[in-house]
């Protein structure tokens, strides 16, 4: 039985790329009926590379986990502004 050194073992072909999470502050997100959240969620979800979206209406923040090879924070800011919700980056990492 031959042993395989871990360093020489083949890498998985479909390795998932690293994701980034950015928190956006959206001061104008104040809909009591969740319409703001729905509009923002749908607009961001349509962007290629967006993996996960968490919206906190009380804090007026949108946290997005995404693949930086496909989309960036500037594109997401532009997308939110385009639907009437100007935002700013609160935290990125």
mmCIF file of N, CA and C in Angstrom:
data_model
loop_
_atom_site.group_PDB
_atom_site.id
_atom_site.type_symbol
_atom_site.label_atom_id
_atom_site.label_comp_id
_atom_site.label_asym_id
_atom_site.label_seq_id
_atom_site.Cartn_x
_atom_site.Cartn_y
_atom_site.Cartn_z
ATOM 1 N N UNK A 1 0.855 -1.177 0.000
ATOM 2 C CA UNK A 1 0.000 0.000 0.000
ATOM 3 C C UNK A 1 0.892 1.228 0.000
ATOM 4 N N UNK A 2 0.723 2.062 -0.987
ATOM 5 C CA UNK A 2 1.548 3.263 -1.111
ATOM 6 C C UNK A 2 0.949 4.380 -0.283
ATOM 7 N N UNK A 3 1.804 5.136 0.375
ATOM 8 C CA UNK A 3 1.315 6.286 1.144
ATOM 9 C C UNK A 3 1.421 7.544 0.286
ATOM 10 N N UNK A 4 0.527 8.457 0.522
ATOM 11 C CA UNK A 4 0.503 9.709 -0.231
ATOM 12 C C UNK A 4 0.841 10.841 0.723
ATOM 13 N N UNK A 5 1.813 11.640 0.344
ATOM 14 C CA UNK A 5 2.194 12.802 1.127
ATOM 15 C C UNK A 5 1.138 13.889 0.909
ATOM 16 N N UNK A 6 0.643 14.493 1.971
ATOM 17 C CA UNK A 6 -0.404 15.518 1.864
ATOM 18 C C UNK A 6 0.041 16.674 0.984
ATOM 19 N N UNK A 7 1.304 16.996 0.995
ATOM 20 C CA UNK A 7 1.802 18.114 0.188
ATOM 21 C C UNK A 7 1.739 17.811 -1.305
ATOM 22 N N UNK A 8 1.792 16.521 -1.667
ATOM 23 C CA UNK A 8 1.761 16.176 -3.080
ATOM 24 C C UNK A 8 0.372 15.737 -3.548
ATOM 25 N N UNK A 9 -0.591 15.713 -2.626
ATOM 26 C CA UNK A 9 -1.950 15.314 -2.999
ATOM 27 C C UNK A 9 -2.571 16.380 -3.895
ATOM 28 N N UNK A 10 -3.355 15.978 -4.875
ATOM 29 C CA UNK A 10 -3.974 16.966 -5.772
ATOM 30 C C UNK A 10 -4.977 17.844 -5.044
ATOM 31 N N UNK A 11 -5.058 19.099 -5.462
ATOM 32 C CA UNK A 11 -6.015 20.029 -4.878
ATOM 33 C C UNK A 11 -7.377 19.800 -5.512
ATOM 34 N N UNK A 12 -8.441 20.081 -4.764
ATOM 35 C CA UNK A 12 -9.772 19.934 -5.356
ATOM 36 C C UNK A 12 -9.927 20.893 -6.543
ATOM 37 N N UNK A 13 -10.582 20.429 -7.582
ATOM 38 C CA UNK A 13 -10.731 21.221 -8.793
ATOM 39 C C UNK A 13 -11.653 22.409 -8.569
ATOM 40 N N UNK A 14 -12.735 22.222 -7.851
ATOM 41 C CA UNK A 14 -13.722 23.283 -7.671
ATOM 42 C C UNK A 14 -13.562 23.949 -6.304
ATOM 43 N N UNK A 15 -12.380 24.391 -5.978
ATOM 44 C CA UNK A 15 -12.150 25.047 -4.693
ATOM 45 C C UNK A 15 -12.887 26.382 -4.675
ATOM 46 N N UNK A 16 -13.602 26.629 -3.602
ATOM 47 C CA UNK A 16 -14.367 27.865 -3.481
ATOM 48 C C UNK A 16 -13.424 29.005 -3.125
ATOM 49 N N UNK A 17 -13.603 30.134 -3.799
ATOM 50 C CA UNK A 17 -12.737 31.269 -3.532
ATOM 51 C C UNK A 17 -13.134 31.937 -2.222
ATOM 52 N N UNK A 18 -12.230 32.714 -1.696
ATOM 53 C CA UNK A 18 -12.457 33.387 -0.428
ATOM 54 C C UNK A 18 -13.534 34.454 -0.581
ATOM 55 N N UNK A 19 -14.359 34.595 0.430
ATOM 56 C CA UNK A 19 -15.391 35.613 0.412
ATOM 57 C C UNK A 19 -15.011 36.766 1.337
ATOM 58 N N UNK A 20 -15.664 37.889 1.111
ATOM 59 C CA UNK A 20 -15.450 39.091 1.902
ATOM 60 C C UNK A 20 -16.815 39.505 2.449
ATOM 61 N N UNK A 21 -16.832 40.081 3.643
ATOM 62 C CA UNK A 21 -18.070 40.583 4.221
ATOM 63 C C UNK A 21 -17.943 42.084 4.441
ATOM 64 N N UNK A 22 -18.944 42.828 3.976
ATOM 65 C CA UNK A 22 -18.973 44.275 4.150
ATOM 66 C C UNK A 22 -20.308 44.654 4.785
ATOM 67 N N UNK A 23 -20.234 45.585 5.750
ATOM 68 C CA UNK A 23 -21.436 46.109 6.394
ATOM 69 C C UNK A 23 -21.680 47.510 5.840
ATOM 70 N N UNK A 24 -22.877 47.713 5.322
ATOM 71 C CA UNK A 24 -23.274 49.012 4.778
ATOM 72 C C UNK A 24 -24.260 49.687 5.725
ATOM 73 N N UNK A 25 -24.095 50.980 5.932
ATOM 74 C CA UNK A 25 -25.045 51.777 6.700
ATOM 75 C C UNK A 25 -26.009 52.393 5.702
ATOM 76 N N UNK A 26 -27.310 52.178 5.923
ATOM 77 C CA UNK A 26 -28.352 52.675 5.010
ATOM 78 C C UNK A 26 -29.336 53.510 5.836
ATOM 79 N N UNK A 27 -29.032 54.810 6.025
ATOM 80 C CA UNK A 27 -29.860 55.650 6.894
ATOM 81 C C UNK A 27 -31.315 55.791 6.446
ATOM 82 N N UNK A 28 -31.579 55.712 5.155
ATOM 83 C CA UNK A 28 -32.945 55.914 4.659
ATOM 84 C C UNK A 28 -33.804 54.651 4.708
ATOM 85 N N UNK A 29 -33.262 53.572 5.234
ATOM 86 C CA UNK A 29 -34.005 52.313 5.331
ATOM 87 C C UNK A 29 -34.872 52.369 6.590
ATOM 88 N N UNK A 30 -36.118 52.818 6.418
ATOM 89 C CA UNK A 30 -36.972 52.997 7.595
ATOM 90 C C UNK A 30 -38.410 52.548 7.358
ATOM 91 N N UNK A 31 -38.627 51.620 6.469
ATOM 92 C CA UNK A 31 -39.977 51.148 6.169
ATOM 93 C C UNK A 31 -40.465 50.200 7.254
ATOM 94 N N UNK A 32 -41.635 50.481 7.772
ATOM 95 C CA UNK A 32 -42.211 49.609 8.785
ATOM 96 C C UNK A 32 -42.770 48.330 8.203
ATOM 97 N N UNK A 33 -43.067 48.333 6.911
ATOM 98 C CA UNK A 33 -43.692 47.160 6.296
ATOM 99 C C UNK A 33 -42.688 46.257 5.576
ATOM 100 N N UNK A 34 -41.416 46.461 5.788
ATOM 101 C CA UNK A 34 -40.325 45.643 5.226
ATOM 102 C C UNK A 34 -40.108 45.861 3.730
ATOM 103 N N UNK A 35 -40.768 46.856 3.137
ATOM 104 C CA UNK A 35 -40.607 47.116 1.700
ATOM 105 C C UNK A 35 -39.176 47.531 1.372
ATOM 106 N N UNK A 36 -38.555 48.332 2.244
ATOM 107 C CA UNK A 36 -37.171 48.759 2.024
ATOM 108 C C UNK A 36 -36.247 47.544 1.990
ATOM 109 N N UNK A 37 -36.401 46.700 2.988
ATOM 110 C CA UNK A 37 -35.554 45.510 3.088
ATOM 111 C C UNK A 37 -35.716 44.616 1.866
ATOM 112 N N UNK A 38 -36.945 44.443 1.437
ATOM 113 C CA UNK A 38 -37.211 43.584 0.280
ATOM 114 C C UNK A 38 -36.574 44.151 -0.978
ATOM 115 N N UNK A 39 -36.717 45.451 -1.196
ATOM 116 C CA UNK A 39 -36.139 46.088 -2.384
ATOM 117 C C UNK A 39 -34.621 45.956 -2.392
ATOM 118 N N UNK A 40 -34.000 46.206 -1.251
ATOM 119 C CA UNK A 40 -32.537 46.117 -1.148
ATOM 120 C C UNK A 40 -32.086 44.673 -1.347
ATOM 121 N N UNK A 41 -32.764 43.741 -0.702
ATOM 122 C CA UNK A 41 -32.402 42.328 -0.817
ATOM 123 C C UNK A 41 -32.458 41.863 -2.271
ATOM 124 N N UNK A 42 -33.553 42.176 -2.945
ATOM 125 C CA UNK A 42 -33.714 41.734 -4.335
ATOM 126 C C UNK A 42 -32.636 42.349 -5.226
ATOM 127 N N UNK A 43 -32.386 43.641 -5.070
ATOM 128 C CA UNK A 43 -31.391 44.320 -5.910
ATOM 129 C C UNK A 43 -29.995 43.738 -5.708
ATOM 130 N N UNK A 44 -29.601 43.497 -4.456
ATOM 131 C CA UNK A 44 -28.270 42.953 -4.188
ATOM 132 C C UNK A 44 -28.173 41.483 -4.586
ATOM 133 N N UNK A 45 -29.243 40.744 -4.380
ATOM 134 C CA UNK A 45 -29.240 39.310 -4.695
ATOM 135 C C UNK A 45 -29.041 39.065 -6.195
ATOM 136 N N UNK A 46 -29.423 40.019 -7.005
ATOM 137 C CA UNK A 46 -29.271 39.889 -8.460
ATOM 138 C C UNK A 46 -27.830 40.051 -8.922
ATOM 139 N N UNK A 47 -26.975 40.591 -8.069
ATOM 140 C CA UNK A 47 -25.575 40.803 -8.447
ATOM 141 C C UNK A 47 -24.805 39.489 -8.390
ATOM 142 N N UNK A 48 -24.053 39.203 -9.441
ATOM 143 C CA UNK A 48 -23.234 38.002 -9.473
ATOM 144 C C UNK A 48 -22.168 38.093 -8.381
ATOM 145 N N UNK A 49 -22.017 37.028 -7.632
ATOM 146 C CA UNK A 49 -20.995 36.964 -6.593
ATOM 147 C C UNK A 49 -21.521 37.182 -5.189
ATOM 148 N N UNK A 50 -22.747 37.713 -5.049
ATOM 149 C CA UNK A 50 -23.321 37.926 -3.722
ATOM 150 C C UNK A 50 -23.746 36.572 -3.170
ATOM 151 N N UNK A 51 -23.247 36.257 -1.983
ATOM 152 C CA UNK A 51 -23.478 34.948 -1.381
ATOM 153 C C UNK A 51 -24.543 35.001 -0.289
ATOM 154 N N UNK A 52 -24.480 36.021 0.575
ATOM 155 C CA UNK A 52 -25.376 36.084 1.721
ATOM 156 C C UNK A 52 -25.679 37.545 2.033
ATOM 157 N N UNK A 53 -26.937 37.827 2.376
ATOM 158 C CA UNK A 53 -27.362 39.182 2.713
ATOM 159 C C UNK A 53 -28.102 39.118 4.041
ATOM 160 N N UNK A 54 -27.690 39.964 4.983
ATOM 161 C CA UNK A 54 -28.381 40.069 6.264
ATOM 162 C C UNK A 54 -28.768 41.536 6.439
ATOM 163 N N UNK A 55 -30.037 41.778 6.723
ATOM 164 C CA UNK A 55 -30.522 43.141 6.872
ATOM 165 C C UNK A 55 -31.023 43.335 8.295
ATOM 166 N N UNK A 56 -30.530 44.397 8.944
ATOM 167 C CA UNK A 56 -30.960 44.749 10.293
ATOM 168 C C UNK A 56 -31.669 46.096 10.199
ATOM 169 N N UNK A 57 -33.007 46.052 10.200
ATOM 170 C CA UNK A 57 -33.761 47.290 10.029
ATOM 171 C C UNK A 57 -33.631 48.230 11.221
ATOM 172 N N UNK A 58 -33.444 47.697 12.403
ATOM 173 C CA UNK A 58 -33.294 48.545 13.595
ATOM 174 C C UNK A 58 -31.983 49.331 13.553
ATOM 175 N N UNK A 59 -30.905 48.668 13.162
ATOM 176 C CA UNK A 59 -29.597 49.332 13.079
ATOM 177 C C UNK A 59 -29.412 50.033 11.734
ATOM 178 N N UNK A 60 -30.325 49.750 10.800
ATOM 179 C CA UNK A 60 -30.253 50.289 9.437
ATOM 180 C C UNK A 60 -28.931 49.913 8.763
ATOM 181 N N UNK A 61 -28.621 48.617 8.851
ATOM 182 C CA UNK A 61 -27.413 48.091 8.219
ATOM 183 C C UNK A 61 -27.764 46.917 7.320
ATOM 184 N N UNK A 62 -26.929 46.741 6.315
ATOM 185 C CA UNK A 62 -27.032 45.608 5.405
ATOM 186 C C UNK A 62 -25.650 44.961 5.373
ATOM 187 N N UNK A 63 -25.571 43.701 5.747
ATOM 188 C CA UNK A 63 -24.314 42.967 5.761
ATOM 189 C C UNK A 63 -24.327 41.987 4.587
ATOM 190 N N UNK A 64 -23.310 42.108 3.732
ATOM 191 C CA UNK A 64 -23.262 41.294 2.524
ATOM 192 C C UNK A 64 -21.960 40.493 2.504
ATOM 193 N N UNK A 65 -22.069 39.199 2.273
ATOM 194 C CA UNK A 65 -20.913 38.333 2.071
ATOM 195 C C UNK A 65 -20.879 38.016 0.582
ATOM 196 N N UNK A 66 -19.713 38.220 -0.032
ATOM 197 C CA UNK A 66 -19.628 38.113 -1.491
ATOM 198 C C UNK A 66 -18.235 37.702 -1.940
ATOM 199 N N UNK A 67 -18.154 37.317 -3.214
ATOM 200 C CA UNK A 67 -16.889 36.953 -3.840
ATOM 201 C C UNK A 67 -16.321 38.206 -4.498
ATOM 202 N N UNK A 68 -15.195 38.719 -4.006
ATOM 203 C CA UNK A 68 -14.637 39.957 -4.556
ATOM 204 C C UNK A 68 -14.139 39.837 -5.993
ATOM 205 N N UNK A 69 -14.065 38.609 -6.504
ATOM 206 C CA UNK A 69 -13.691 38.435 -7.911
ATOM 207 C C UNK A 69 -14.856 38.789 -8.835
ATOM 208 N N UNK A 70 -16.081 38.734 -8.302
ATOM 209 C CA UNK A 70 -17.271 38.967 -9.115
ATOM 210 C C UNK A 70 -17.935 40.322 -8.864
ATOM 211 N N UNK A 71 -17.836 40.834 -7.658
ATOM 212 C CA UNK A 71 -18.526 42.078 -7.303
ATOM 213 C C UNK A 71 -17.726 42.797 -6.223
ATOM 214 N N UNK A 72 -17.919 44.116 -6.100
ATOM 215 C CA UNK A 72 -17.205 44.864 -5.070
ATOM 216 C C UNK A 72 -18.161 45.800 -4.344
ATOM 217 N N UNK A 73 -17.671 46.417 -3.275
ATOM 218 C CA UNK A 73 -18.505 47.294 -2.449
ATOM 219 C C UNK A 73 -19.023 48.481 -3.246
ATOM 220 N N UNK A 74 -18.214 49.033 -4.136
ATOM 221 C CA UNK A 74 -18.638 50.182 -4.936
ATOM 222 C C UNK A 74 -19.850 49.842 -5.799
ATOM 223 N N UNK A 75 -19.863 48.660 -6.376
ATOM 224 C CA UNK A 75 -20.997 48.224 -7.199
ATOM 225 C C UNK A 75 -22.251 48.081 -6.341
ATOM 226 N N UNK A 76 -22.094 47.546 -5.137
ATOM 227 C CA UNK A 76 -23.244 47.381 -4.254
ATOM 228 C C UNK A 76 -23.766 48.741 -3.782
ATOM 229 N N UNK A 77 -22.859 49.673 -3.493
ATOM 230 C CA UNK A 77 -23.282 51.021 -3.120
ATOM 231 C C UNK A 77 -24.069 51.670 -4.249
ATOM 232 N N UNK A 78 -23.579 51.524 -5.456
ATOM 233 C CA UNK A 78 -24.236 52.086 -6.636
ATOM 234 C C UNK A 78 -25.611 51.432 -6.843
ATOM 235 N N UNK A 79 -25.688 50.131 -6.618
ATOM 236 C CA UNK A 79 -26.950 49.411 -6.766
ATOM 237 C C UNK A 79 -27.982 49.916 -5.765
ATOM 238 N N UNK A 80 -27.585 50.087 -4.515
ATOM 239 C CA UNK A 80 -28.517 50.563 -3.495
ATOM 240 C C UNK A 80 -28.952 52.004 -3.786
ATOM 241 N N UNK A 81 -28.017 52.832 -4.204
ATOM 242 C CA UNK A 81 -28.359 54.211 -4.535
ATOM 243 C C UNK A 81 -29.323 54.247 -5.726
ATOM 244 N N UNK A 82 -29.109 53.360 -6.676
ATOM 245 C CA UNK A 82 -29.949 53.294 -7.865
ATOM 246 C C UNK A 82 -31.408 52.967 -7.579
ATOM 247 N N UNK A 83 -31.674 52.291 -6.463
ATOM 248 C CA UNK A 83 -33.059 51.981 -6.096
ATOM 249 C C UNK A 83 -33.573 52.925 -5.007
ATOM 250 N N UNK A 84 -32.801 53.970 -4.718
ATOM 251 C CA UNK A 84 -33.272 54.994 -3.787
ATOM 252 C C UNK A 84 -32.809 54.874 -2.358
ATOM 253 N N UNK A 85 -31.770 54.068 -2.105
ATOM 254 C CA UNK A 85 -31.260 53.891 -0.750
ATOM 255 C C UNK A 85 -29.760 54.156 -0.702
ATOM 256 N N UNK A 86 -29.377 55.438 -0.651
ATOM 257 C CA UNK A 86 -27.943 55.746 -0.557
ATOM 258 C C UNK A 86 -27.365 55.111 0.705
ATOM 259 N N UNK A 87 -26.163 54.596 0.573
ATOM 260 C CA UNK A 87 -25.527 53.889 1.689
ATOM 261 C C UNK A 87 -24.060 54.279 1.769
ATOM 262 N N UNK A 88 -23.424 53.853 2.843
ATOM 263 C CA UNK A 88 -21.985 54.034 3.003
ATOM 264 C C UNK A 88 -21.425 52.765 3.623
ATOM 265 N N UNK A 89 -20.123 52.548 3.423
ATOM 266 C CA UNK A 89 -19.476 51.377 4.018
ATOM 267 C C UNK A 89 -19.214 51.675 5.485
ATOM 268 N N UNK A 90 -19.757 50.836 6.343
ATOM 269 C CA UNK A 90 -19.543 50.980 7.779
ATOM 270 C C UNK A 90 -18.350 50.150 8.219
ATOM 271 N N UNK A 91 -18.216 48.945 7.650
ATOM 272 C CA UNK A 91 -17.130 48.046 8.022
ATOM 273 C C UNK A 91 -16.888 47.078 6.880
ATOM 274 N N UNK A 92 -15.634 46.816 6.578
ATOM 275 C CA UNK A 92 -15.306 45.872 5.528
ATOM 276 C C UNK A 92 -14.193 44.957 5.997
ATOM 277 N N UNK A 93 -14.255 43.731 5.550
ATOM 278 C CA UNK A 93 -13.202 42.816 5.964
ATOM 279 C C UNK A 93 -13.374 41.451 5.509
#
